Amino acid sequence: MLTHFIGGQPVAAGKAFPVHDPVTGAVVRQVHEADPEVVDRAVRAAREAARDWAAMPVGERAGWMRRLAEGIEARFDDLVAAEIADTGKPLDQTRTLDIPRGIANFRAFAEIAAQRPEDAFHLSGMLSYTVRRPLGVVAVIVPWNLPFLLMTWKLAPALVAGNTVVVKPSEQTPGSAAVFAELCAEAGLPPGVVNIIFGYGSAGQLLVEHPGVNAVTFTGSTGTGSAIMKSVADRVKPISFELGGKNAALVFEDCDLDKAVEGTVKSVFTNGGQVCLCTERVYVHRSIFEDFCARLAVRAQEVELQPMISAEHREKVLSYYALARSEGAKVLAGGSVPVFGDHRDSGYFVEPTVVTGLSEWSRFNREEIFGPVCHVAPFDSEAEAVDLANGSEYGLAATLWTTNLDRAHRVAQRLEAGLVWVNTWYLRDLRTPFGGVKLSGIGREGGTRSLDFYSEPTTITIKL
Ligand SMILES: NC(=O)c1ccc[n+]([C@@H]2O[C@H](COP(=O)([O-])OP(=O)(O)OC[C@H]3O[C@@H](n4cnc5c(N)ncnc54)[C@H](O)[C@@H]3O)[C@@H](O)[C@H]2O)c1
Ligand SMILES: O=C/C=C/C=C(\O)C(=O)O
């Protein structure tokens, strides 16, 4: 039974809830569910630790980040096993992306914080400079699709900036957070700096509304982001939101077609399409449309299958497959449930799917599906391609396939998205701003932008 982690100790409190293995549908673990008393206890522990942690020189906190990175390395196999048990992710992806990014997140923010310059301005007769103070206690609420990567993406900058945290992982994927709690204790992290509680959205709501929480960083659906905004509005708490997406790929006639196909296969089907950055709308120049579609349809049937996180999410994805048909789509690949003839048939798998022929105004093309599926449509001009890509209420990410450098710069700068990849996808420099516009989020994290969110500047001016 997974316990909460509060004040450096395991806390077995609250009724139990089950977590299912998405590969087989079987219960893989039981977890304690945080009730109001557990939430209050976690916030109090974070507050008690906040003063000393904030007073620690940033160089010492950076040293703690490096020790946590070493702890992740030491528990690497346990973290991989826990993540796969909860998500059914491929072993190779978990070992090369999900867990290594936890190490990279802590090491990157140790360096970014240690080297972060502060402002200072000298005018005749006056000197102004800034100092930064942490926010205090930060609520960290994260989703189920990249559980460890996203939790550590938030924890590293929040901690190194001097905050203490209360983390509420997704109810679907508590395992890697529980191992992380153990390695925090093994590293000797001061009690109360990191607190981890488990539960559903209701526990998350109790946490964000707690008067002892100073700020909220959240990654998840746009609807939940909106609910959290309402929860914290009365106390005007700072919020950082990484939300949903309906990301476009633009494939121009002058692209390297092999790379464009392989890159789009990656951006559509990685993690079973359960990545906020995944492509769900593909726009291809008409001159190569038929060839591109034919190649993408073949490759869609070859990708490694990954289960959806839950039976409910699988039903949601399948409902969009049915919707596509009802809206008149032509199915180029997939569209149903794979049959394995083994234990996986009781899991949460869907077929990787490619459809075409739908209106830009169809629900299929407007709403985030968050599965291994995309719609492909032709375009005739660069201006039309940009308008199609920008036609969404979301604005998180886009990919652009062209060998024309002028076009790459020109089009990338016109796209209403926080992130644009050219001839690649999900290549990451952790020092760059990360986040979306419109319904895809509020604010940016990444590099010093994370430190800017997790601390408040004071400008001090001295008369000379
Ligand atoms: N932009 C990004 O970086 C990013 C990354 C990953 C996932 N996402 C989005 O997340 C969604 C899928 O993940 P999900 O289903 O876990 O999202 P979700 O919004 O359902 O849940 C995310 C987290 O919020 C908690 N939560 C739910 N309701 C809450 C409330 N009222 N108050 C406080 N906490 C609450 C959940 O328990 C979970 O821990 C997709 O929409 C995807 O696009 C975005
Ligand atoms: O599903 C969304 C993925 C978000 C990825 C990151 O926040 C990152 O790579 O830092």
Coordinates of C-alpha atoms and ligand atoms in Angstrom, one line a residue:
M1 CA 0.0 0.0 0.0
L2 CA 1.6 3.3 -1.0
T3 CA 1.7 5.8 1.8
H4 CA 2.0 9.6 1.7
F5 CA 5.4 11.2 2.4
I6 CA 5.1 14.1 4.9
G7 CA 7.8 15.7 7.0
G8 CA 10.3 13.1 5.8
Q9 CA 8.2 10.2 7.0
P10 CA 5.7 7.7 5.4
V11 CA 2.2 8.5 6.5
A12 CA -0.4 5.7 6.2
A13 CA -3.7 7.6 6.4
G14 CA -6.9 7.8 4.4
K15 CA -8.9 5.1 2.7
A16 CA -7.3 3.0 -0.1
F17 CA -7.8 3.3 -3.8
P18 CA -6.6 1.0 -6.6
V19 CA -4.2 1.7 -9.5
H20 CA -4.6 -0.5 -12.6
D21 CA -1.9 -1.8 -15.0
P22 CA -3.0 -0.5 -18.4
V23 CA -1.5 -3.4 -20.2
T24 CA -3.8 -6.0 -18.5
G25 CA -6.4 -4.0 -16.6
A26 CA -5.3 -5.8 -13.4
V27 CA -4.9 -3.9 -10.1
V28 CA -1.2 -3.2 -9.7
R29 CA -1.2 -1.4 -6.4
Q30 CA -3.3 0.1 -3.6
V31 CA -2.7 3.7 -2.5
H32 CA -3.8 5.8 0.5
E33 CA -6.1 8.7 -0.4
A34 CA -5.4 12.0 1.2
D35 CA -8.2 13.5 3.2
P36 CA -8.4 17.0 4.6
E37 CA -6.3 16.1 7.7
V38 CA -3.6 14.6 5.5
V39 CA -3.5 17.7 3.2
D40 CA -3.3 20.0 6.2
R41 CA -0.6 18.0 7.7
A42 CA 1.5 18.1 4.5
V43 CA 1.1 21.8 4.1
R44 CA 2.1 22.4 7.8
A45 CA 5.2 20.3 7.3
A46 CA 6.1 22.3 4.2
R47 CA 5.6 25.6 6.1
E48 CA 7.7 24.4 9.1
A49 CA 10.6 23.6 6.7
A50 CA 10.2 26.7 4.6
R51 CA 12.2 29.2 6.7
D52 CA 15.4 27.2 7.0
W53 CA 15.2 26.0 3.4
A54 CA 14.8 29.5 2.1
A55 CA 17.6 30.8 4.3
M56 CA 20.0 28.2 2.8
P57 CA 22.5 29.7 0.3
V58 CA 21.4 28.9 -3.3
G59 CA 24.7 27.1 -3.8
E60 CA 23.9 24.7 -1.1
R61 CA 20.4 24.1 -2.5
A62 CA 22.0 23.5 -5.9
G63 CA 24.1 20.9 -4.1
W64 CA 20.9 19.2 -2.9
M65 CA 19.6 19.2 -6.4
R66 CA 22.7 17.3 -7.6
R67 CA 22.3 14.8 -4.7
L68 CA 18.7 14.2 -5.7
A69 CA 19.9 13.6 -9.3
E70 CA 22.4 11.0 -7.9
G71 CA 19.6 9.5 -5.9
I72 CA 17.5 9.0 -9.0
E73 CA 20.5 7.4 -10.7
A74 CA 20.8 5.0 -7.7
R75 CA 17.1 4.1 -7.8
F76 CA 16.9 4.2 -11.7
D77 CA 15.6 0.6 -12.2
D78 CA 13.0 1.0 -9.4
L79 CA 11.8 4.2 -10.9
V80 CA 11.6 2.6 -14.4
A81 CA 9.7 -0.4 -13.0
A82 CA 7.2 1.8 -11.0
E83 CA 6.6 4.1 -14.1
I84 CA 5.9 1.1 -16.4
A85 CA 3.7 -0.6 -13.9
D86 CA 1.4 2.4 -13.7
T87 CA 1.5 3.4 -17.4
G88 CA 2.4 0.4 -19.6
K89 CA 5.0 2.6 -21.3
P90 CA 7.6 0.9 -23.5
L91 CA 10.8 -0.1 -21.6
D92 CA 13.1 1.7 -24.1
Q93 CA 11.2 5.0 -23.8
T94 CA 11.0 4.9 -20.0
R95 CA 14.8 4.2 -19.8
T96 CA 15.8 6.8 -22.4
L97 CA 13.3 9.6 -21.7
D98 CA 11.0 9.5 -18.7
I99 CA 13.5 8.7 -15.9
P100 CA 16.7 10.2 -17.4
R101 CA 14.8 13.6 -17.7
G102 CA 14.3 13.5 -14.0
I103 CA 18.1 13.4 -13.6
A104 CA 18.5 16.1 -16.3
N105 CA 15.9 18.4 -14.7
F106 CA 17.6 18.4 -11.3
R107 CA 21.1 18.9 -12.8
A108 CA 20.0 21.6 -15.2
F109 CA 18.3 23.7 -12.5
A110 CA 21.2 23.3 -10.1
E111 CA 23.4 25.0 -12.7
I112 CA 20.8 27.6 -13.9
A113 CA 20.2 28.7 -10.3
A114 CA 23.9 28.8 -9.3
Q115 CA 24.7 30.9 -12.4
R116 CA 21.6 33.1 -12.4
P117 CA 22.7 36.8 -12.5
E118 CA 20.6 39.4 -10.7
D119 CA 19.7 42.9 -12.0
A120 CA 21.7 45.9 -11.0
F121 CA 21.4 49.4 -12.5
H122 CA 23.5 52.5 -11.8
L123 CA 22.3 56.0 -12.6
S124 CA 23.9 59.2 -11.5
G125 CA 23.3 59.5 -7.8
M126 CA 21.5 56.1 -7.4
L127 CA 22.1 52.4 -7.5
S128 CA 19.3 49.9 -8.0
Y129 CA 19.6 46.1 -7.6
T130 CA 17.2 43.2 -7.2
V131 CA 17.2 40.3 -4.8
R132 CA 14.8 37.3 -5.0
R133 CA 12.8 35.6 -2.3
P134 CA 11.0 32.2 -2.7
L135 CA 7.2 32.1 -2.8
G136 CA 7.0 29.9 0.3
V137 CA 5.0 26.6 -0.1
V138 CA 4.2 25.6 -3.7
A139 CA 1.5 23.1 -4.6
V140 CA 2.7 20.9 -7.5
I141 CA -0.1 19.1 -9.3
V142 CA 0.9 16.8 -12.2
P143 CA -0.8 14.5 -14.7
W144 CA -0.4 10.8 -15.6
N145 CA 1.2 10.9 -19.1
L146 CA 4.8 11.6 -18.2
P147 CA 4.5 11.3 -14.4
F148 CA 8.2 11.4 -13.3
L149 CA 9.4 13.8 -16.0
L150 CA 6.7 16.3 -15.3
M151 CA 6.9 16.1 -11.5
T152 CA 10.7 16.7 -11.5
W153 CA 10.4 19.4 -14.2
K154 CA 8.4 21.4 -11.6
L155 CA 10.2 20.2 -8.4
A156 CA 13.8 21.1 -9.5
P157 CA 13.3 24.8 -10.0
A158 CA 10.7 25.2 -7.2
L159 CA 13.2 23.7 -4.7
V160 CA 16.4 25.3 -5.9
A161 CA 14.6 28.7 -5.8
G162 CA 14.1 28.1 -2.0
N163 CA 10.4 26.9 -1.9
T164 CA 9.2 23.8 -0.1
V165 CA 6.6 21.7 -1.9
V166 CA 3.5 19.6 -1.6
V167 CA 3.1 17.3 -4.6
K168 CA -0.1 15.7 -5.7
P169 CA 0.7 13.2 -8.5
S170 CA -2.1 11.9 -10.7
E171 CA -4.3 9.2 -9.0
Q172 CA -3.5 7.0 -12.1
T173 CA 0.3 7.1 -11.7
P174 CA 1.6 7.3 -8.1
G175 CA 4.4 4.7 -8.3
S176 CA 7.4 6.7 -9.4
A177 CA 6.5 9.6 -7.0
A178 CA 6.5 7.1 -4.1
V179 CA 10.0 5.8 -5.1
F180 CA 11.1 9.5 -5.3
A181 CA 9.9 10.0 -1.7
E182 CA 12.0 7.1 -0.6
L183 CA 15.1 8.5 -2.3
C184 CA 14.5 12.0 -0.8
A185 CA 14.7 10.3 2.7
E186 CA 17.7 8.2 1.6
A187 CA 19.5 11.4 0.5
G188 CA 18.8 13.0 3.9
L189 CA 16.8 15.9 2.4
P190 CA 15.7 18.1 5.3
P191 CA 12.2 16.8 6.5
G192 CA 9.3 18.8 5.1
V193 CA 11.1 20.2 2.0
V194 CA 9.4 17.7 -0.2
N195 CA 6.0 16.3 0.8
I196 CA 4.0 14.0 -1.5
I197 CA 0.3 13.1 -1.0
F198 CA -1.9 10.9 -3.1
G199 CA -5.5 11.2 -4.1
Y200 CA -7.9 12.3 -6.7
G201 CA -8.8 15.8 -8.0
S202 CA -10.6 16.4 -4.8
A203 CA -7.3 16.1 -2.9
G204 CA -5.7 18.4 -5.4
Q205 CA -8.5 21.0 -4.9
L206 CA -8.1 20.8 -1.1
L207 CA -4.4 21.4 -1.6
V208 CA -4.6 24.4 -3.9
E209 CA -7.2 26.0 -1.7
H210 CA -5.3 25.5 1.5
P211 CA -4.4 28.9 3.0
G212 CA -0.9 27.7 3.8
V213 CA -0.2 27.2 0.0
N214 CA 1.4 30.3 -1.6
A215 CA 1.4 29.3 -5.3
V216 CA 0.3 26.6 -7.6
T217 CA 2.1 25.0 -10.5
F218 CA -0.1 22.7 -12.6
T219 CA 0.2 20.5 -15.6
G220 CA -2.9 18.9 -16.9
S221 CA -6.1 19.5 -18.9
T222 CA -7.4 22.9 -19.7
G223 CA -10.6 22.1 -17.9
T224 CA -8.8 21.3 -14.7
G225 CA -6.7 24.4 -15.1
S226 CA -9.8 26.5 -15.3
A227 CA -11.1 24.8 -12.1
I228 CA -7.9 25.5 -10.3
M229 CA -8.0 29.2 -11.3
K230 CA -11.4 29.5 -9.7
S231 CA -10.2 27.7 -6.6
V232 CA -7.4 30.1 -6.0
A233 CA -8.9 33.3 -7.4
D234 CA -10.1 34.7 -4.0
R235 CA -6.5 34.5 -2.6
V236 CA -4.9 35.6 -5.9
K237 CA -2.2 32.9 -5.7
P238 CA 0.4 32.9 -8.5
I239 CA -0.3 30.1 -11.0
S240 CA 1.8 28.4 -13.7
F241 CA -0.2 26.3 -16.1
E242 CA 0.9 23.8 -18.7
L243 CA -2.4 22.7 -20.3
G244 CA -3.8 20.9 -23.3
G245 CA -3.0 21.1 -26.9
K246 CA -4.3 20.4 -30.5
N247 CA -0.9 20.6 -32.2
A248 CA -0.3 21.0 -35.9
A249 CA 2.3 19.7 -38.3
L250 CA 3.0 21.6 -41.5
V251 CA 4.6 19.5 -44.2
F252 CA 5.8 21.5 -47.2
E253 CA 6.5 20.3 -50.7
D254 CA 10.2 21.1 -50.2
C255 CA 10.6 18.9 -47.2
D256 CA 12.8 15.8 -46.9
L257 CA 9.8 13.4 -47.2
D258 CA 11.4 10.5 -45.4
K259 CA 12.3 12.7 -42.4
A260 CA 8.8 14.3 -42.5
V261 CA 7.1 11.0 -42.4
E262 CA 9.3 9.5 -39.7
G263 CA 9.1 12.8 -37.7
T264 CA 5.4 12.9 -37.9
V265 CA 5.1 9.2 -36.9
K266 CA 7.1 10.1 -33.8
S267 CA 5.1 13.3 -33.0
V268 CA 1.7 11.6 -33.4
F269 CA 2.3 8.2 -31.8
T270 CA 5.0 8.6 -29.1
N271 CA 3.7 7.5 -25.7
G272 CA 0.5 6.4 -27.4
G273 CA -0.2 10.0 -28.4
Q274 CA -0.5 10.8 -24.7
V275 CA 1.9 13.8 -24.7
C276 CA 0.5 17.4 -24.7
L277 CA 3.1 18.2 -27.4
C278 CA 1.8 15.4 -29.8
T279 CA 0.5 16.2 -33.2
E280 CA -3.2 15.7 -33.8
R281 CA -3.6 17.8 -37.0
V282 CA -1.3 17.2 -40.0
Y283 CA -1.4 19.6 -43.0
V284 CA 0.5 18.5 -46.1
H285 CA 1.1 20.4 -49.4
R286 CA -1.3 19.0 -52.0
S287 CA 1.5 18.1 -54.4
I288 CA 2.8 15.4 -51.9
F289 CA -0.5 14.7 -50.0
E290 CA -1.3 11.3 -51.4
D291 CA 2.3 10.0 -51.1
F292 CA 2.6 11.3 -47.6
C293 CA -0.7 9.8 -46.5
A294 CA 0.1 6.5 -48.0
R295 CA 3.5 6.4 -46.1
L296 CA 2.0 7.6 -42.8
A297 CA -0.8 5.0 -43.0
V298 CA 1.7 2.2 -43.5
R299 CA 4.0 3.4 -40.6
A300 CA 1.0 3.8 -38.3
Q301 CA 0.4 0.1 -38.5
E302 CA 4.0 -0.6 -37.6
V303 CA 4.5 1.5 -34.4
E304 CA 4.9 -0.2 -31.0
L305 CA 1.5 -0.2 -29.3
Q306 CA 1.1 1.5 -25.9
P307 CA -2.1 1.3 -23.9
M308 CA -4.2 4.3 -22.9
I309 CA -3.8 5.1 -19.2
S310 CA -7.3 3.9 -18.2
A311 CA -10.4 2.2 -19.5
E312 CA -12.2 5.6 -19.3
H313 CA -9.5 7.3 -21.4
R314 CA -9.6 4.4 -23.9
E315 CA -13.3 4.9 -24.3
K316 CA -12.8 8.6 -24.8
V317 CA -10.3 8.0 -27.6
L318 CA -12.5 5.3 -29.2
S319 CA -15.4 7.8 -29.0
Y320 CA -13.4 10.1 -31.3
Y321 CA -12.7 7.3 -33.7
A322 CA -16.5 6.7 -33.9
L323 CA -17.1 10.4 -34.1
A324 CA -14.7 10.7 -37.1
R325 CA -16.7 8.0 -38.9
S326 CA -20.0 9.7 -38.1
E327 CA -18.6 13.0 -39.4
G328 CA -17.7 11.4 -42.7
A329 CA -14.0 10.7 -42.3
K330 CA -12.0 8.3 -44.5
V331 CA -10.0 6.0 -42.2
L332 CA -6.5 5.5 -43.7
A333 CA -5.2 3.3 -40.8
G334 CA -6.5 1.8 -37.5
G335 CA -9.8 3.1 -36.1
S336 CA -10.5 0.3 -33.7
V337 CA -9.1 -2.0 -31.0
P338 CA -6.2 -4.3 -31.6
V339 CA -6.7 -8.0 -31.0
F340 CA -3.7 -9.7 -29.4
G341 CA -5.1 -13.1 -28.3
D342 CA -3.4 -12.8 -25.0
H343 CA -3.5 -10.9 -21.6
R344 CA -3.3 -7.6 -23.4
D345 CA -6.9 -8.0 -24.7
S346 CA -8.1 -7.0 -21.2
G347 CA -5.8 -3.9 -21.3
Y348 CA -6.6 -0.4 -22.6
F349 CA -5.1 -0.6 -26.1
V350 CA -6.4 1.2 -29.2
E351 CA -5.1 1.1 -32.8
P352 CA -2.9 3.9 -34.0
T353 CA -5.1 5.7 -36.4
V354 CA -4.9 8.1 -39.3
V355 CA -8.0 9.8 -40.8
T356 CA -8.7 12.4 -43.4
G357 CA -11.6 14.2 -45.1
L358 CA -13.1 16.1 -42.1
S359 CA -13.9 19.7 -41.8
E360 CA -11.6 22.0 -39.8
W361 CA -14.8 22.7 -37.8
S362 CA -15.4 19.1 -36.9
R363 CA -15.2 18.3 -33.2
F364 CA -12.5 15.8 -34.2
N365 CA -10.3 18.7 -35.4
R366 CA -11.2 21.1 -32.6
E367 CA -11.0 19.0 -29.4
E368 CA -7.9 17.5 -27.8
I369 CA -8.1 13.6 -28.1
F370 CA -4.8 12.7 -26.4
G371 CA -4.4 9.4 -28.2
P372 CA -2.4 7.8 -31.1
V373 CA -4.4 9.5 -33.8
C374 CA -4.2 12.4 -36.3
H375 CA -6.2 14.0 -39.1
V376 CA -4.4 14.8 -42.3
A377 CA -5.5 17.5 -44.7
P378 CA -4.0 19.2 -47.8
F379 CA -3.1 22.8 -48.3
D380 CA -2.1 24.8 -51.4
S381 CA -0.2 27.8 -50.1
E382 CA 2.1 28.8 -47.2
A383 CA -0.4 31.4 -46.1
E384 CA -3.2 28.8 -46.0
A385 CA -1.0 26.4 -44.0
V386 CA -0.3 29.1 -41.4
D387 CA -4.0 30.0 -41.1
L388 CA -4.9 26.3 -40.7
A389 CA -2.4 25.8 -38.0
N390 CA -3.4 28.9 -36.2
G391 CA -7.1 28.1 -36.5
S392 CA -7.2 26.2 -33.1
E393 CA -8.2 27.5 -29.7
Y394 CA -5.0 25.9 -28.4
G395 CA -1.5 27.1 -29.0
L396 CA 1.1 24.8 -27.4
A397 CA 3.3 23.2 -30.1
A398 CA 3.8 22.8 -33.8
T399 CA 6.2 21.0 -36.1
L400 CA 7.3 22.4 -39.5
W401 CA 8.9 20.3 -42.3
T402 CA 10.8 22.2 -45.0
T403 CA 14.3 22.4 -46.4
N404 CA 13.9 26.0 -47.2
L405 CA 15.5 28.0 -44.4
D406 CA 13.8 31.3 -45.2
R407 CA 10.4 29.5 -45.1
A408 CA 11.3 27.8 -41.8
H409 CA 12.1 31.2 -40.1
R410 CA 9.2 33.0 -41.8
V411 CA 6.5 30.4 -41.0
A412 CA 7.8 29.5 -37.5
Q413 CA 7.5 33.2 -36.4
R414 CA 3.9 33.3 -37.6
L415 CA 2.6 30.3 -35.7
E416 CA 0.5 31.0 -32.6
A417 CA 2.2 28.4 -30.4
G418 CA 4.6 28.5 -27.5
L419 CA 6.9 25.9 -29.1
V420 CA 7.8 25.3 -32.8
W421 CA 10.1 22.5 -34.0
V422 CA 11.6 22.6 -37.5
N423 CA 12.5 19.2 -39.1
T424 CA 12.4 17.6 -35.7
W425 CA 10.1 17.1 -32.7
Y426 CA 10.5 17.3 -28.9
L427 CA 14.2 18.2 -29.0
R428 CA 14.6 20.1 -25.7
D429 CA 17.0 22.7 -24.3
L430 CA 15.9 23.0 -20.7
R431 CA 17.1 26.6 -20.6
T432 CA 14.4 27.8 -23.0
P433 CA 10.9 29.0 -22.2
F434 CA 8.4 26.2 -22.3
G435 CA 4.6 26.6 -22.4
G436 CA 1.6 27.5 -24.5
V437 CA -0.8 30.3 -25.5
K438 CA -4.6 30.5 -25.7
L439 CA -6.1 27.4 -24.0
S440 CA -2.7 25.7 -23.7
G441 CA -1.5 27.5 -20.7
I442 CA -0.5 30.5 -18.6
G443 CA 3.2 31.5 -18.2
R444 CA 6.4 29.8 -19.1
E445 CA 8.7 27.5 -17.3
G446 CA 12.2 26.5 -18.4
G447 CA 15.5 28.1 -17.6
T448 CA 15.4 31.4 -15.7
R449 CA 11.7 31.6 -16.5
S450 CA 11.1 28.9 -13.9
L451 CA 13.2 30.7 -11.3
D452 CA 11.2 33.9 -12.1
F453 CA 7.9 32.1 -11.4
Y454 CA 9.2 30.3 -8.2
S455 CA 10.5 33.5 -6.6
E456 CA 9.6 37.2 -6.2
P457 CA 12.0 40.1 -6.8
T458 CA 12.6 43.0 -4.6
T459 CA 14.1 46.1 -6.1
I460 CA 16.4 48.0 -3.7
T461 CA 17.5 51.5 -4.6
I462 CA 20.2 53.3 -2.8
K463 CA 21.0 57.0 -3.0
L464 CA 24.7 57.4 -3.7
Ligands
LIG1 N1 1.0 21.4 -21.4 C1 1.6 20.4 -20.9 O1 2.8 20.4 -20.6 C2 0.9 19.1 -20.5 C3 1.6 18.0 -20.1 C4 0.9 16.8 -19.8 C5 -0.5 16.7 -19.9 N2 -1.2 17.8 -20.2 C6 -2.6 17.7 -20.4 O2 -3.1 16.9 -19.3 C7 -4.3 16.2 -19.7 C8 -4.1 14.8 -19.4 O3 -3.7 14.6 -18.0 P1 -4.8 14.4 -16.9 O4 -6.0 13.6 -17.4 O5 -4.1 13.8 -15.7 O6 -5.2 15.8 -16.6 P2 -6.2 16.2 -15.4 O7 -6.4 17.7 -15.6 O8 -7.4 15.4 -15.4 O9 -5.4 16.0 -14.0 C9 -4.2 16.5 -13.8 C10 -3.9 16.5 -12.3 O10 -4.8 17.5 -11.7 C11 -5.5 16.9 -10.6 N3 -6.8 17.5 -10.5 C12 -7.9 17.2 -11.2 N4 -8.9 18.1 -10.8 C13 -8.4 19.0 -9.9 C14 -8.9 20.1 -9.2 N5 -10.1 20.5 -9.4 N6 -8.0 20.8 -8.4 C15 -6.7 20.4 -8.3 N7 -6.2 19.3 -8.9 C16 -7.0 18.6 -9.7 C17 -5.5 15.4 -11.0 O11 -5.7 14.6 -9.8 C18 -4.2 15.2 -11.6 O12 -3.2 15.0 -10.6 C19 -4.4 16.5 -21.2 O13 -5.3 17.5 -21.5 C20 -3.0 17.0 -21.6 O14 -3.0 17.8 -22.7 C21 -0.5 19.0 -20.6
LIG2 O1 2.9 16.1 -22.1 C1 3.5 17.1 -22.0 C2 4.9 17.2 -22.0 C3 5.6 18.2 -21.4 C4 7.0 18.2 -21.5 C5 7.8 19.0 -20.7 O2 7.3 19.8 -19.8 C6 9.3 19.0 -20.9 O3 9.8 18.3 -21.8 O4 9.9 19.7 -20.1

